CSV table of C-alpha atoms and ligand atoms in Angstrom, one decimal:
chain,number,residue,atom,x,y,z
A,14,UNK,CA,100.3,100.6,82.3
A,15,UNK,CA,100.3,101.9,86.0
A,16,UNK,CA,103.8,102.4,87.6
A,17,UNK,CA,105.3,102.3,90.9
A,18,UNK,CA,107.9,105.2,92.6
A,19,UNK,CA,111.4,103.3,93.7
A,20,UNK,CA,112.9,104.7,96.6
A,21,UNK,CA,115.4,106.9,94.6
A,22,UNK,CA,112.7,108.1,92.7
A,23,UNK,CA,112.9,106.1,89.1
A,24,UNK,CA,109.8,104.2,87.9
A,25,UNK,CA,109.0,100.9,87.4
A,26,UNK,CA,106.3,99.0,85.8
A,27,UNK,CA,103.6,97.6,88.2
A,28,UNK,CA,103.5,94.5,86.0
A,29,UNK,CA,106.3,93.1,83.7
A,30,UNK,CA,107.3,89.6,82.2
A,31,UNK,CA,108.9,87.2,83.4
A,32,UNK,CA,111.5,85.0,81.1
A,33,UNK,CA,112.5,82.2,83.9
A,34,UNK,CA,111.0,79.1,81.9
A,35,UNK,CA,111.3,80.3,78.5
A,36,UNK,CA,113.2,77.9,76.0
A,37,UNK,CA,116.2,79.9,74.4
A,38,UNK,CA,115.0,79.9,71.1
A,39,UNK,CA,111.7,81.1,72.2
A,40,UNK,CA,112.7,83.7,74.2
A,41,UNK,CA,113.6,86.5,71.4
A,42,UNK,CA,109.9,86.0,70.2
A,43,UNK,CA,108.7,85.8,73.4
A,44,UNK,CA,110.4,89.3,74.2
A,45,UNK,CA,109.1,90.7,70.9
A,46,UNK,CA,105.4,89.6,71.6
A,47,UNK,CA,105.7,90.6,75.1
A,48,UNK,CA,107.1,94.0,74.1
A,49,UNK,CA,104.4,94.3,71.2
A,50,UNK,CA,101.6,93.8,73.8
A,51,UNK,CA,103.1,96.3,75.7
A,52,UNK,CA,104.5,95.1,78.7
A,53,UNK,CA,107.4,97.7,79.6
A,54,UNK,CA,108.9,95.7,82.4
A,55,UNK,CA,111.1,92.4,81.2
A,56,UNK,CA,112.6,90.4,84.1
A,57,UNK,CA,115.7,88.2,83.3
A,58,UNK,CA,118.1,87.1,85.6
A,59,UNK,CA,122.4,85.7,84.8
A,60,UNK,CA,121.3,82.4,85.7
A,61,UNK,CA,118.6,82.3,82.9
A,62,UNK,CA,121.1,82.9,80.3
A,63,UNK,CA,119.1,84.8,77.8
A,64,UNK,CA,120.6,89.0,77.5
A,65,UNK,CA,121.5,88.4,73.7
A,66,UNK,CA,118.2,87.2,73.0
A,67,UNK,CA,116.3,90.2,75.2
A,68,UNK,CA,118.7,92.6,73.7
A,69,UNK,CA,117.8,91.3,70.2
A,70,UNK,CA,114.5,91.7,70.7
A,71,UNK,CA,114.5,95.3,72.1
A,72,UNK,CA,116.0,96.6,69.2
A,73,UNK,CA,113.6,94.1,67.1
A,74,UNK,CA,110.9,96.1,68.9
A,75,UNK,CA,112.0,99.7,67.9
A,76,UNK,CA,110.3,100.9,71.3
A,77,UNK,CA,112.5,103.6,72.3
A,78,UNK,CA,115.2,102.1,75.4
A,79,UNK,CA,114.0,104.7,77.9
A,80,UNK,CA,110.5,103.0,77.6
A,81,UNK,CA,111.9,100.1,78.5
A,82,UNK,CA,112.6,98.8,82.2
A,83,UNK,CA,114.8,95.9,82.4
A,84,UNK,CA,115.7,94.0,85.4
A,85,UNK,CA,118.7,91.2,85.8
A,86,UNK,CA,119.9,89.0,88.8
A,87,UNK,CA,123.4,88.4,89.5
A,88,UNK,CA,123.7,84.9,90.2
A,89,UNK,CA,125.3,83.3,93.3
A,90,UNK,CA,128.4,81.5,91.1
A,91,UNK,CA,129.2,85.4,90.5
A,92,UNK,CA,128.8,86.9,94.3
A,93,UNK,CA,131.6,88.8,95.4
A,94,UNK,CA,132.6,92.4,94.7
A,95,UNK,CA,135.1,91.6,91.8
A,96,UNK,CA,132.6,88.9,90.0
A,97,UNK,CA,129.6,90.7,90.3
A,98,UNK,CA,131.4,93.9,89.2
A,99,UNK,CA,132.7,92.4,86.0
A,100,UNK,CA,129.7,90.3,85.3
A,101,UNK,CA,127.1,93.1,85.4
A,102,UNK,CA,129.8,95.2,83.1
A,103,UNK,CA,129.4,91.7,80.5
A,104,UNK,CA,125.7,92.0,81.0
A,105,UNK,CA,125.1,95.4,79.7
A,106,UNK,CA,127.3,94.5,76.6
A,107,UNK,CA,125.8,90.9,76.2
A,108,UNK,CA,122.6,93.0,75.9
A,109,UNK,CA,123.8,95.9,73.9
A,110,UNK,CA,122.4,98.7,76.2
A,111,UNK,CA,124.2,101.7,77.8
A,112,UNK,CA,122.7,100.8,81.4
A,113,UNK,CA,120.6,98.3,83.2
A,114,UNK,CA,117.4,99.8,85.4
A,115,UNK,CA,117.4,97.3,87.9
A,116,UNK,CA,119.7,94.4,89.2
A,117,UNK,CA,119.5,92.6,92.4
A,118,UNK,CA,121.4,90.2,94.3
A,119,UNK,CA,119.8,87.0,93.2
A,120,UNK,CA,120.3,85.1,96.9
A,121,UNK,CA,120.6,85.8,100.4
A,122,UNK,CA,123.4,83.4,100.9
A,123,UNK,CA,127.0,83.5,100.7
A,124,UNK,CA,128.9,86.9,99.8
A,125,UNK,CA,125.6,89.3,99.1
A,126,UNK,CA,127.0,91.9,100.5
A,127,UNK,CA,130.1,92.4,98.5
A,128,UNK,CA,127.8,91.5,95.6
A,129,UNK,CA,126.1,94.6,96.6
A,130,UNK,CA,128.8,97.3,97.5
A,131,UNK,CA,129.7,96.4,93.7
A,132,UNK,CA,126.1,97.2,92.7
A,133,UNK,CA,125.9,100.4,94.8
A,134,UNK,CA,129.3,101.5,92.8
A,135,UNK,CA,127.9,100.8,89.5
A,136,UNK,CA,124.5,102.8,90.4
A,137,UNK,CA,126.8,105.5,91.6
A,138,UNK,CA,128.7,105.3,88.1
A,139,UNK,CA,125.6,104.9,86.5
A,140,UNK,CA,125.6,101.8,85.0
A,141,UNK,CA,122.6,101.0,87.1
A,142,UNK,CA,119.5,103.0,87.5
A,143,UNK,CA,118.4,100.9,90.8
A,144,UNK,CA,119.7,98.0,92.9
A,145,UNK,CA,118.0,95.6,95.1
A,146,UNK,CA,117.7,92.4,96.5
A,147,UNK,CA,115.8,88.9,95.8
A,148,UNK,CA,114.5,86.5,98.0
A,149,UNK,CA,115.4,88.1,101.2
A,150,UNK,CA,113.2,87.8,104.1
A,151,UNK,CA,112.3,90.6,106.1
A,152,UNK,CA,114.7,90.1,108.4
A,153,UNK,CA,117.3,90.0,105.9
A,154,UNK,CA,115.8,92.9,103.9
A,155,UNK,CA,115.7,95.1,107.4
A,156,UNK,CA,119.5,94.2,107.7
A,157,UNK,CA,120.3,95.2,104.2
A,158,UNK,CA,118.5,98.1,105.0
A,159,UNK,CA,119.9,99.3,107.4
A,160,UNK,CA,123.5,98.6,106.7
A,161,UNK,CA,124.2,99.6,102.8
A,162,UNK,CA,125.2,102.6,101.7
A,163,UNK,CA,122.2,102.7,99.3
A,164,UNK,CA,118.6,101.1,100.3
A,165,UNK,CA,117.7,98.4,98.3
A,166,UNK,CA,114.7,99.7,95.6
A,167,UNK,CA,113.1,96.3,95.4
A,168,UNK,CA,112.6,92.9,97.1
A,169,UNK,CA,112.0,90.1,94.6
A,170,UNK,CA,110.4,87.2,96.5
A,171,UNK,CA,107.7,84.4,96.1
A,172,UNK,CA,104.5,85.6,96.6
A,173,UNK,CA,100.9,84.2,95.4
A,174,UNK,CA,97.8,83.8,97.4
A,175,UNK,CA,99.2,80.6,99.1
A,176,UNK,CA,102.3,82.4,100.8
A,177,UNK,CA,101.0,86.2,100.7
A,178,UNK,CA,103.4,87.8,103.1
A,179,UNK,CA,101.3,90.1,104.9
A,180,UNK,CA,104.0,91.0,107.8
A,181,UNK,CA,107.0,91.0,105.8
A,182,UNK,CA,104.8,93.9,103.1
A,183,UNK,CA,104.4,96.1,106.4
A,184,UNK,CA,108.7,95.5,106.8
A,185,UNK,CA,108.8,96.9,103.3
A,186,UNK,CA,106.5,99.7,103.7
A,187,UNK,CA,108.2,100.8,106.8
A,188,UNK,CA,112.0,100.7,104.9
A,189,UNK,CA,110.4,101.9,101.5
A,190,UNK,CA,111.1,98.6,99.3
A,191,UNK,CA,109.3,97.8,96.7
A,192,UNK,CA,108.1,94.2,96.9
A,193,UNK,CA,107.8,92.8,93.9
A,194,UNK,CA,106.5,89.1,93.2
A,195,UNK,CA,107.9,85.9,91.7
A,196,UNK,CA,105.6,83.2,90.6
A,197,UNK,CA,102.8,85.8,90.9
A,198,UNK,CA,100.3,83.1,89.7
A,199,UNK,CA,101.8,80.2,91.6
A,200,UNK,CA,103.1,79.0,88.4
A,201,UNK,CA,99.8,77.6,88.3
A,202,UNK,CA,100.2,75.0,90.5
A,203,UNK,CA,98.4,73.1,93.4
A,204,UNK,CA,95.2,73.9,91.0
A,205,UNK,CA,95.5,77.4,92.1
A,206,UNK,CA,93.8,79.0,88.8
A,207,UNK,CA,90.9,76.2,89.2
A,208,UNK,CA,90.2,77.6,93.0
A,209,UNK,CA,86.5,77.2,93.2
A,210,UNK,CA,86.6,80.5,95.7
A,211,UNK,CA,88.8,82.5,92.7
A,212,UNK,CA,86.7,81.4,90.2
A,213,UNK,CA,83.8,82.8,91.7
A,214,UNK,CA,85.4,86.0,91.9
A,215,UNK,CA,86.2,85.8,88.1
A,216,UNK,CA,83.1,85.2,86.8
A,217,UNK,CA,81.4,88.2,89.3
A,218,UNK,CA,84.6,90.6,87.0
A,219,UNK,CA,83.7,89.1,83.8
A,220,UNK,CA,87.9,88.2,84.1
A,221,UNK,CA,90.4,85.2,84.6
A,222,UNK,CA,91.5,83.6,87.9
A,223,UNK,CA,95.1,85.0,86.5
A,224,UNK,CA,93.6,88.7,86.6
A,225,UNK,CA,91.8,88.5,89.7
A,226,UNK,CA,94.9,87.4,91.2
A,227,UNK,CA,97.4,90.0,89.1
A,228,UNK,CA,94.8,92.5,90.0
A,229,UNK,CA,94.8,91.6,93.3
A,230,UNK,CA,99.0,92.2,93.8
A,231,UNK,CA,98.3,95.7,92.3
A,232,UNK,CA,95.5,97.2,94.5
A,233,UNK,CA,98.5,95.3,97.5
A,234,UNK,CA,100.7,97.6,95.9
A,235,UNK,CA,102.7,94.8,95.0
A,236,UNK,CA,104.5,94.4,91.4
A,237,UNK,CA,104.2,91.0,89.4
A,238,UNK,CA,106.5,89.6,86.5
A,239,UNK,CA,104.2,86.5,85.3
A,240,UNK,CA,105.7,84.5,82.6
A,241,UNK,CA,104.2,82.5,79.9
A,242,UNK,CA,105.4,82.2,75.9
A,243,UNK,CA,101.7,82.7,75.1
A,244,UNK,CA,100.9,85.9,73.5
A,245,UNK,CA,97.1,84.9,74.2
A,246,UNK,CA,98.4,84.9,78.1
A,247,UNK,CA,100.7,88.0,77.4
A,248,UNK,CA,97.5,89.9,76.3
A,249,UNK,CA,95.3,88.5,79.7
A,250,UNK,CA,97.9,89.3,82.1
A,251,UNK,CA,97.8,93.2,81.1
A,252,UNK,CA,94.2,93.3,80.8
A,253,UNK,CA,94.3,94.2,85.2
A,254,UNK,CA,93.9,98.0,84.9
A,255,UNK,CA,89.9,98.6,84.1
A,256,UNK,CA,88.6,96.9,87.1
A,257,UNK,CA,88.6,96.7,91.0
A,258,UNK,CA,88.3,94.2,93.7
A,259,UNK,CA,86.2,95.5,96.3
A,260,UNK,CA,87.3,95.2,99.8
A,261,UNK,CA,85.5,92.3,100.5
A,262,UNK,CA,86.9,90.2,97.5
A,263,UNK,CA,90.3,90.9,98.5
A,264,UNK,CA,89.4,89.4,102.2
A,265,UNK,CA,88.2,86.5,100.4
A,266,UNK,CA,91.9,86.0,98.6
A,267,UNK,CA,93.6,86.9,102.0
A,268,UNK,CA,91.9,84.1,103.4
A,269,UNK,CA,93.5,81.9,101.2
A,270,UNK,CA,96.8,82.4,102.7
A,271,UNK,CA,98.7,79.5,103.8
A,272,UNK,CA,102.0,81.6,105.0
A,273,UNK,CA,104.1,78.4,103.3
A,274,UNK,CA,106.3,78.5,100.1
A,275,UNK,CA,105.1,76.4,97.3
A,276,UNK,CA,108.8,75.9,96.1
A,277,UNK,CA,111.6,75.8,98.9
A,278,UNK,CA,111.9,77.9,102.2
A,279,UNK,CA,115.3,80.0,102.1
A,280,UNK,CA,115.1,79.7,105.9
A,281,UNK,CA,116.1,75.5,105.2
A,282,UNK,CA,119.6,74.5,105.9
A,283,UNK,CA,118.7,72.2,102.2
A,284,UNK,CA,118.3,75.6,100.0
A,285,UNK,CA,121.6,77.0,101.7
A,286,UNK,CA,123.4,73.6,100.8
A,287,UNK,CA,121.6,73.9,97.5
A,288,UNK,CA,123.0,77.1,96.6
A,289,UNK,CA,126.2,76.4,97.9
A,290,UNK,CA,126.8,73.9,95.0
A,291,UNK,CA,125.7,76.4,92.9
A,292,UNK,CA,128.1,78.7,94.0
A,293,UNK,CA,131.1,76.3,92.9
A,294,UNK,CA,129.2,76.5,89.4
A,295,UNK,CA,130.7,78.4,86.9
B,23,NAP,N1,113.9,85.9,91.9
B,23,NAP,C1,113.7,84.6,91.8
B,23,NAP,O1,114.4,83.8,92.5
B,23,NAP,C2,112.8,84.1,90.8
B,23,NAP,C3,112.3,82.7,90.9
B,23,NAP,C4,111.4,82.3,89.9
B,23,NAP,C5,110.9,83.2,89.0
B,23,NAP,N2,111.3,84.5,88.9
B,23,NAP,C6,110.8,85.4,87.9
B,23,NAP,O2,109.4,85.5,88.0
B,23,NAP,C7,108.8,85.2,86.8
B,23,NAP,C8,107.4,84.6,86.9
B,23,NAP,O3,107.5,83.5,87.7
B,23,NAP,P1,107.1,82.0,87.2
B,23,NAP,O4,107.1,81.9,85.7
B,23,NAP,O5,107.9,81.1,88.0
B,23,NAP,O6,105.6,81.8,87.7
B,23,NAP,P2,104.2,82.4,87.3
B,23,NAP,O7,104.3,83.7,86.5
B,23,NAP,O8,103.4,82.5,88.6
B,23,NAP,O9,103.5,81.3,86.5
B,23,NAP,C9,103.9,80.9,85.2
B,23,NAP,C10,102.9,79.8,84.7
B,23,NAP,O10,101.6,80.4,84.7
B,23,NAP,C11,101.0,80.1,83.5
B,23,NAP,N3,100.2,81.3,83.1
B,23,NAP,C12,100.7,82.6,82.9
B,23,NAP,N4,99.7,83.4,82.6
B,23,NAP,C13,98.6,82.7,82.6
B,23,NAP,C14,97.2,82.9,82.3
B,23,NAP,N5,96.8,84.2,82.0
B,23,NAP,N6,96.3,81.9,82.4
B,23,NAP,C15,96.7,80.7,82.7
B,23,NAP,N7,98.0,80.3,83.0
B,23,NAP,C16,98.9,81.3,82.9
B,23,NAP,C17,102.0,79.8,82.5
B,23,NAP,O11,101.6,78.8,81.7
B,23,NAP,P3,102.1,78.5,80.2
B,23,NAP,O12,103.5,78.3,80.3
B,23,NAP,O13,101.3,77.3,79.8
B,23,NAP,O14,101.7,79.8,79.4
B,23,NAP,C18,103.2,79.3,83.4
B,23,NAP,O15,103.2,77.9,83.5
B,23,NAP,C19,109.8,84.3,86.1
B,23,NAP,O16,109.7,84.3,84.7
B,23,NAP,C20,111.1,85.0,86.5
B,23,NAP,O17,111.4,86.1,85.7
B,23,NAP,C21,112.2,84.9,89.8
């Protein structure tokens, strides 16, 4: 496993797994599989709904807690210094751990900020090893920045060879925030494992299209959380640290940009609306 150095200087995982589409009684094998494959990194979020079954299957594991780097989202339904306060606090009980590494603000709408000054309290109790953000555009992220009282660590956004981000990554290597990416393989979609120009590539590295494109984040500098219940997949998706793409083959992938999100644009009055409902949700 190759890690990256967080701006307070704790470190994370380059790649980790994801637990987004995971069924609930899947998701403490999944965990245990992942864990036994040895992925380090395991990305959950309050809006997945899943911390008894990830803290089950950490202590299933027996691999030591320190090894471990685990990452939640505080969900827009729990924004606001009290909520996100008391709900992080539930968390780390829910999954039977002294501390979280890393939580982020889940959305950039609504009250993120007071989200975040209860974040920054719990990293300064040390509850929290690292705080950050999710799905903030640069803009956003520059602002955050610039106005908290401790730089966010990491930027969780979307980001796959269709909606690379090549402007916003010099944003985050100007403020020193780790971007890290969501939907690292597309989630597949839009045929993007069956490119004909990532195939190619592929077959040159004796890998998958889902390594070339994993390996491809890395050498970006860029961590990935891929998810999949497969332990076949599991295994694949760690197998990115005994090759390189050469310079050219990663100009071949930046060609495929098409600077557009293959989900929903957090710039569209519709998302905001969106997660304004949610909001209301308990
Ligand atoms: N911050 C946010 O707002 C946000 C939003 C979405 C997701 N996330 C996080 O990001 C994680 C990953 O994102 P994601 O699951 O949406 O997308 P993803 O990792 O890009 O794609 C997952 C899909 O790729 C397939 N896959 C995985 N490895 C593969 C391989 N080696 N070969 C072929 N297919 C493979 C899986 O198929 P199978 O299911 O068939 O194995 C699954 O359908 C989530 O689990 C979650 O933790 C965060």
């Amino acid at each position: 496993m190759e890690y990256v150095t967080l701006n307070n200087g704790i470190k994370m995982p380059i790649i980790g797994y994801g637990v987004n589409k995971l069924e609930k009684e899947e998701t403490e094998r999944c965990v245990l599989d992942a864990l036994n494959a040895g992925y380090r990194l395991i990305d959950t979020a309050q809006s997945y709904g899943n911390e008894k079954e990830i803290g089950s299957a950490i202590k299933k594991s027996g691999v030591p807690r320190e090894e471990i780097f685990l990452t939640t989202k505080v969900k827009i339904a729990n924004f606001g210094y009290e909520k996100t306060k008391a709900s992080v606090l539930e968390d780390i009980e829910k999954f039977g751990t002294d501390y979280i590494d890393l939580v982020l603000v889940h959305q950039p709408f609504g009250d993120y900020f007071g989200s975040y000054k209860a974040l920054e309290d719990l990293y300064f109790e040390g509850k929290i090893k690292a705080i950050g953000i999710s799905n903030f555009y640069a803009y956003k992220m520059v602002d955050m920045a610039s106005f908290a009282r401790v730089k966010p660590a990491v930027n969780q956004v979307e980001l796959h060879p269709f909606d690379q981000r090549i402007e916003s990554k010099e944003w985050h290597d100007k403020y020193e925030v780790q971007m890290q990416a969501w939907a690292p393989l597309g989630q597949a979609r839009v045929n993007m494992l069956e490119l004909p120009e990532l195939r190619e590539i592929a077959r040159r590295y004796k890998k998958s299209v889902a390594q070339i494109i994993l390996r491809w984040h890395i050498q970006r500098g860029i961590s990935a959380i891929p998810g999949t219940p497969d332990p076949k997949f599991m295994k694949e998706n760690l197998d990115v640290f005994d090759f390189f793409l050469t310079e050219s083959d990663m100009e071949r992938i930046k060609r495929l940009d098409r600077e557009r999100s293959l989900f929903y644009s957090h710039t569209d009055p519709v998302t905001v609306e969106f997660f304004a409902k949610k909001a209301a949700e308990k």
